[in-house]
Short mmCIF file of C-alpha atoms in Angstrom, two decimals:
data_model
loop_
_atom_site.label_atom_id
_atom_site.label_comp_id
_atom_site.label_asym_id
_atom_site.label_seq_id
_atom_site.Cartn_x
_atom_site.Cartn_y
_atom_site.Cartn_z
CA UNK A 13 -10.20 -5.41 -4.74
CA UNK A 14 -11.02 -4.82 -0.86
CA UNK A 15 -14.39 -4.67 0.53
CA UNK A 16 -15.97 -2.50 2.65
CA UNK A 17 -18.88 -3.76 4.86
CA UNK A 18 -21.88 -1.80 5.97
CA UNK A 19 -24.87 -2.84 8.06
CA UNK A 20 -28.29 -2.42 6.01
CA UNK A 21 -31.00 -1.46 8.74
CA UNK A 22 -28.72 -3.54 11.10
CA UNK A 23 -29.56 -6.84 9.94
CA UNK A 24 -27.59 -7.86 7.70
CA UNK A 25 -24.16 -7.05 5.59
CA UNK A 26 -23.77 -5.65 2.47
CA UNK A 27 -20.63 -5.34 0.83
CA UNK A 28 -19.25 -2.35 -1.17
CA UNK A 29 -16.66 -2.82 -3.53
CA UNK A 30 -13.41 0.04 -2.38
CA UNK A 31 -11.02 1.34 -5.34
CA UNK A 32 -7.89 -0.15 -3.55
CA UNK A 33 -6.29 -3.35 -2.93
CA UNK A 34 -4.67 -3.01 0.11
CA UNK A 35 -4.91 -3.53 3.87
CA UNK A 36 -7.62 -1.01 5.11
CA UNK A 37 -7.32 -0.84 9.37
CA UNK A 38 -9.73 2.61 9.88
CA UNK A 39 -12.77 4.48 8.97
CA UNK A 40 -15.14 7.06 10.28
CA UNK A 41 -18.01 8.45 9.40
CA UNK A 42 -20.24 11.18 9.34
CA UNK A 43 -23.72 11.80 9.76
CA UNK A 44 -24.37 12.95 6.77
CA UNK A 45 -22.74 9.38 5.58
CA UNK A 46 -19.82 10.74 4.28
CA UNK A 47 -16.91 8.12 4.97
CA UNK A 48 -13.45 7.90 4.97
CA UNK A 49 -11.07 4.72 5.60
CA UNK A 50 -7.43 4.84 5.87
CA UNK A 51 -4.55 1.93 5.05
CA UNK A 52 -1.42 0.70 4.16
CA UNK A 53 0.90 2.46 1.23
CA UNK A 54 -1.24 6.03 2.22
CA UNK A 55 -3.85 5.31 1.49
CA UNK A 56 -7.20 7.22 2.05
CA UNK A 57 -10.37 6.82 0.81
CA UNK A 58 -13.65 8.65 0.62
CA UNK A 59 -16.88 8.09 0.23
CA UNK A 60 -19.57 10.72 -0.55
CA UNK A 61 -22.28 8.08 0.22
CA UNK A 62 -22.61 7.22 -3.36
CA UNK A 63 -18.78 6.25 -4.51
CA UNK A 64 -15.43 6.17 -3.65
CA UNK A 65 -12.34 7.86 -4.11
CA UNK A 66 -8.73 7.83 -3.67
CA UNK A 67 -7.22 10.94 -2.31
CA UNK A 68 -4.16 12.28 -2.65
CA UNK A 69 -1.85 12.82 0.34
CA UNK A 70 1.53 13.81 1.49
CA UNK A 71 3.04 10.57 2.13
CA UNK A 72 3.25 6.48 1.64
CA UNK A 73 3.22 5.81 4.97
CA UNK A 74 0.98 2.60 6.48
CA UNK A 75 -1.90 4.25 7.76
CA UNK A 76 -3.44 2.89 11.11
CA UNK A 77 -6.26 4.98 12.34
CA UNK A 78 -8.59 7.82 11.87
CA UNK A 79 -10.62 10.37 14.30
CA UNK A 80 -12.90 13.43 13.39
CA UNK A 81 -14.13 15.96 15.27
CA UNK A 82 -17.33 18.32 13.55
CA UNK A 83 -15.38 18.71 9.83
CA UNK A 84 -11.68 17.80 10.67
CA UNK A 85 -10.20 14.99 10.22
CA UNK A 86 -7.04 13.25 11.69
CA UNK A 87 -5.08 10.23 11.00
CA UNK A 88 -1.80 8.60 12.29
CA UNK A 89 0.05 5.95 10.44
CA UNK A 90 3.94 4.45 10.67
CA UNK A 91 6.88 6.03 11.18
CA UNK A 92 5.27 9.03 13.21
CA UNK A 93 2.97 10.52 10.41
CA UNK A 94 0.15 12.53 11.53
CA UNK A 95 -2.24 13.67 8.68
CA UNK A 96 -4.84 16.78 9.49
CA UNK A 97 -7.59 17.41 6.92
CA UNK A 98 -9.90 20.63 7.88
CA UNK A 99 -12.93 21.24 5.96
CA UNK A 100 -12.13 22.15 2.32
CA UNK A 101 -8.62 21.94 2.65
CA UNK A 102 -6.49 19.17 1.29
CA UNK A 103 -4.80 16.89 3.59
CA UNK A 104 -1.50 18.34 6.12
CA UNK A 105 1.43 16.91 7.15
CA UNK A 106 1.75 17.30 11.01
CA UNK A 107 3.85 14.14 11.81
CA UNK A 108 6.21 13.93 14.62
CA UNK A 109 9.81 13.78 14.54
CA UNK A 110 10.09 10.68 16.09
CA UNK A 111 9.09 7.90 14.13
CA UNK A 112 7.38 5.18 16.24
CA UNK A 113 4.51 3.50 14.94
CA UNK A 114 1.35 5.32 16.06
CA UNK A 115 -1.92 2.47 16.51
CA UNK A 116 -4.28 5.22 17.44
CA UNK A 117 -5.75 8.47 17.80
CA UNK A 118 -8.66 10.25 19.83
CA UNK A 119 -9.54 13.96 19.27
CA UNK A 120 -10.95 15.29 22.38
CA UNK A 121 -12.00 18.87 21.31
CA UNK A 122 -10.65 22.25 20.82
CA UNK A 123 -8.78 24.66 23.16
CA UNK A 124 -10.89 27.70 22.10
CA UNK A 125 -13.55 28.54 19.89
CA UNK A 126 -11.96 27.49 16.51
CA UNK A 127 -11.32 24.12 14.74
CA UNK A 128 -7.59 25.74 14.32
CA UNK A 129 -6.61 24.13 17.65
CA UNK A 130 -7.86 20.85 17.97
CA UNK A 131 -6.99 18.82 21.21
CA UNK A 132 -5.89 15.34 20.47
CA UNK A 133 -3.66 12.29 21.87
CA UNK A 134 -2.09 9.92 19.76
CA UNK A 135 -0.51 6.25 20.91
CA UNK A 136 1.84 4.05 19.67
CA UNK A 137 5.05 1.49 20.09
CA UNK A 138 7.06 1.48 23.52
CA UNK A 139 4.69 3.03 25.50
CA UNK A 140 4.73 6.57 23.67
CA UNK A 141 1.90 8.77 23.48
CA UNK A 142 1.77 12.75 22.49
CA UNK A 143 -0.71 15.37 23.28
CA UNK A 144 -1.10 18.46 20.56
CA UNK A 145 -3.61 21.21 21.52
CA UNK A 146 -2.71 23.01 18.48
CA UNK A 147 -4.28 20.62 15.58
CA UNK A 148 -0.36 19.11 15.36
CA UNK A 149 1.34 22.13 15.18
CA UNK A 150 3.15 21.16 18.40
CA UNK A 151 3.25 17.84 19.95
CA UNK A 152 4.86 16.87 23.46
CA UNK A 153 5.32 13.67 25.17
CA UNK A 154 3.55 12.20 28.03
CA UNK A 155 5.45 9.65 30.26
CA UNK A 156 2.75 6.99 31.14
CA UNK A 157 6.09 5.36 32.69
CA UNK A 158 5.33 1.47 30.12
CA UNK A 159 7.65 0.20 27.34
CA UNK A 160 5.00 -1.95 26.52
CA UNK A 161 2.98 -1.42 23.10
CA UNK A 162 -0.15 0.51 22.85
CA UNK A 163 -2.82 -0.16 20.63
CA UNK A 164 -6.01 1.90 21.34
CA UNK A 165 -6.80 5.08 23.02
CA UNK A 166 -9.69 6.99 23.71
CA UNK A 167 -11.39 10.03 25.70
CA UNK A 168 -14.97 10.50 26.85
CA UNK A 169 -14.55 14.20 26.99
CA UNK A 170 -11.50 16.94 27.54
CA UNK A 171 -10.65 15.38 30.54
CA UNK A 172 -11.28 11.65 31.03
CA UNK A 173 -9.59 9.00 28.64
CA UNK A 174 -7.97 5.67 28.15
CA UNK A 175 -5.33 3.98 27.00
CA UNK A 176 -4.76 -0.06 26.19
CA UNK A 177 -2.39 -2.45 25.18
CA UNK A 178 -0.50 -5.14 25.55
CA UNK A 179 -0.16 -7.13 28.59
CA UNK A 180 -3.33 -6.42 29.73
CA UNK A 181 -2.49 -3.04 29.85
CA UNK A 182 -5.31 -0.53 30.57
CA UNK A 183 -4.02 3.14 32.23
CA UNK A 184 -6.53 6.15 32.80
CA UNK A 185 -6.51 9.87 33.31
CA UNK A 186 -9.37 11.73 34.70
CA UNK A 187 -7.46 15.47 34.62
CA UNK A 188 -7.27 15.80 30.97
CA UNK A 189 -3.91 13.66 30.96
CA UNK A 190 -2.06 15.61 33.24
CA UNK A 191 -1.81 12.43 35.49
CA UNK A 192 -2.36 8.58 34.18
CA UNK A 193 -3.36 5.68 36.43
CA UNK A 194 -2.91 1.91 35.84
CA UNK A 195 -6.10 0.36 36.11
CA UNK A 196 -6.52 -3.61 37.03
CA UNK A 197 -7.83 -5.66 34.40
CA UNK A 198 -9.83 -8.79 35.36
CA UNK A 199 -7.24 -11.58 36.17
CA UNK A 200 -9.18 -13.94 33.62
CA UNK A 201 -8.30 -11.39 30.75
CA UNK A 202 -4.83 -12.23 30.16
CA UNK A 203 -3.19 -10.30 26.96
CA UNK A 204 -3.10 -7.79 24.46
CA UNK A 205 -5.93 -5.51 24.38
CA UNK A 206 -6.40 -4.26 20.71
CA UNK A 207 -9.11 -1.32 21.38
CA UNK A 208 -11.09 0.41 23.72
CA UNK A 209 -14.58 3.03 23.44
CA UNK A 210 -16.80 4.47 25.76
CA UNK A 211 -20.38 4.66 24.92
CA UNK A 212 -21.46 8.46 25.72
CA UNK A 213 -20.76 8.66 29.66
CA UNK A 214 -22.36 5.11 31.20
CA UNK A 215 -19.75 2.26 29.52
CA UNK A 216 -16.65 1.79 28.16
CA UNK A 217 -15.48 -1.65 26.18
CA UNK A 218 -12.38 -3.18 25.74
CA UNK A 219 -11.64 -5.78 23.22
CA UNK A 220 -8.64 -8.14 22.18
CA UNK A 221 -6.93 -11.68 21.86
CA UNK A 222 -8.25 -14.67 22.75
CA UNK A 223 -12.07 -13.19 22.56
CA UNK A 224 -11.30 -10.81 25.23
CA UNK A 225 -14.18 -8.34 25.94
CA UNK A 226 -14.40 -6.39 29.25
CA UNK A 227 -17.04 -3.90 30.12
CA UNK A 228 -17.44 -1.10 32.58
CA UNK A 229 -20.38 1.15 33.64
CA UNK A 230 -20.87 4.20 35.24
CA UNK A 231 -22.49 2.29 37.88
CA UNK A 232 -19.29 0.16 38.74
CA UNK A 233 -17.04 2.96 38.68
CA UNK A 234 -16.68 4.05 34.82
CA UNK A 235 -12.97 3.27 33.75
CA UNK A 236 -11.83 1.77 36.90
CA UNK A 237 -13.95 -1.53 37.00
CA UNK A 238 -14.25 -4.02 34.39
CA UNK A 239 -15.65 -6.81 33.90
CA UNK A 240 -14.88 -10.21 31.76
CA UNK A 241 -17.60 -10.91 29.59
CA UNK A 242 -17.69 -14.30 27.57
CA UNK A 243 -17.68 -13.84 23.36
CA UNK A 244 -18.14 -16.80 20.81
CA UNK A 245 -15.20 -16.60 19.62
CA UNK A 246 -11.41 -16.95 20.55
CA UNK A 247 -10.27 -15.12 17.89
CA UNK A 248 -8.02 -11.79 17.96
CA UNK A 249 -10.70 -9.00 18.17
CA UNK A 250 -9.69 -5.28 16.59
CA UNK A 251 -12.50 -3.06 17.36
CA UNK A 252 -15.48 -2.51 18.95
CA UNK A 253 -18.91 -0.35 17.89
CA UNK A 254 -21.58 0.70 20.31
CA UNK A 255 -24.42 1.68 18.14
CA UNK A 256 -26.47 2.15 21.47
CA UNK A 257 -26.29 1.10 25.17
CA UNK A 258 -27.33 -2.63 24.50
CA UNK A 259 -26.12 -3.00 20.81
CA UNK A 260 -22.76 -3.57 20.02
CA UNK A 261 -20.47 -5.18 17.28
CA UNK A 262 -16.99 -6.67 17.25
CA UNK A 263 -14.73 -7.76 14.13
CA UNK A 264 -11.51 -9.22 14.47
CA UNK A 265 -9.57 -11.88 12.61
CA UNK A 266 -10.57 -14.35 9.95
CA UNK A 267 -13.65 -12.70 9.31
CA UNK A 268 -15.58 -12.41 12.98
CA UNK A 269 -17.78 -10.21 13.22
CA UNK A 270 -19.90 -10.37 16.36
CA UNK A 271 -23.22 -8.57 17.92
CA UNK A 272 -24.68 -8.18 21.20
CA UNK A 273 -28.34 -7.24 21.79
CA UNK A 274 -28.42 -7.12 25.18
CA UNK A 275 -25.54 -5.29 26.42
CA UNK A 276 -23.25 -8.46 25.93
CA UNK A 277 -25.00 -10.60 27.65
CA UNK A 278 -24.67 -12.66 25.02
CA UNK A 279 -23.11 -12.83 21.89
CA UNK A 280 -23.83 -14.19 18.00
CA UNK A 281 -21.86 -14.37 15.08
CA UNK A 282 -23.05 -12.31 11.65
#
């Protein structure tokens, strides 16, 4: 069996035994401590904050990552799936036709009043990323004019959002992704960025190979300047989780799980 890690009072890791064997690469959760994680094979899994569960779903596909926004849920896997789950309804099929890979998906918020037409933007392979503001109903291409693959995207509210991938990749929109701007990375942060997060509206994070983690606040231009910060670890890093301004975790390969205290001043292994 796979385990699940959670932080106990955020000082130390205790690990939950999941029903499933395979990879698991996404979770959310909810304030009420209801979680779900997503992997390979479709899989999904739930947690009601005392055990888990498998749930059923309309298709085998890898599954790579998972957003919510209030009680829906979203996730995008291989070949172009796109799974919606609204509150006491059983999980959708919304997938695209194409079938590219999609790495990652951000749900930005709703187009009216109703949870029926969710704004979201999904990335994948080759550049590609798709824009539905009609919880997957209808999905068009945006041209962010790359071929190269993206890993990682994320907005900070309806209109100002990220995307980043390999090569150092990092391109922006600040009109609600009617118009995308490459951003510079720091020259000393050479390769494939793996995620990216803001933290409410003062900082955003970027992590990936090598130990890369950049960092940019709203007093250094949010989005547009980032800084290199050194990590204990050359590792791959996946994903990043600011539990507050100053606090923040990384896990990547083999295990590494990192914290900051102070921002990322510096860093320690768990």
């Amino acid at each position: 069996q796979d385990t699940i890690s959670g932080q106990e009072d955020l000082t130390g890791w205790d690990y939950k035994e999941s029903p499933v064997s395979v990879n698991l690469r996404g979770v959310v959760t909810f304030s009420n401590g209801e979680t779900w994680s997503v992997g390979d094979d479709g899989t999904i899994i739930y947690n009601n904050g005392t055990s888990w569960t498998i749930q059923d779903i309309p298709s085998n596909a890898d599954l790579y990552a998972i957003d919510k926004f209030e009680t829906t849920l979203m996730a995008t896997g291989s070949d172009g799936v796109v799974l919606l789950k609204t509150e006491n309804s059983t999980w959708q099929d919304v997938s695209l036709e194409n079938t590219v890979n999609l790495k990652s998906i951000s749900i930005v918020g709703t187009s009216n009043e109703t949870t029926n037409n969710l704004i979201a933007y999904i990335v994948g392979e080759n550049g590609n990323m798709w824009k539905t503001n009609n919880s997957g109903i209808e999905w068009y291409s945006i041209d962010l004019s790359t071929s190269v693959n993206l890993y990682s995207v994320d907005f900070i509210n309806e209109t100002v959002g990220i995307t980043v991938g390999e090569a150092s990749t990092i391109i922006g929109t600040t009109d609600g992704g009617i118009t995308w701007e490459v951003r510079d990375a720091p020259p000393e942060a050479d390769g494939t960025f793996r995620a990216i997060t803001y933290y409410r509206e003062s900082r955003a994070y970027i992590v990936g190979d090598n130990g890369i983690f950049l960092k940019s606040t709203s007093t250094d231009n949010l989005g547009w300047v980032w800084k290199a910060v050194e990590t204990s670890t050359t590792e791959q890093l996946n994903t990043i989780f600011a539990y507050s301004s100053s606090k923040i975790f990384l896990a990547g390969q083999n295990g590494d799980v990192l914290i900051t205290k102070n921002a990322g001043s510096t860093f320690t292994k768990e």
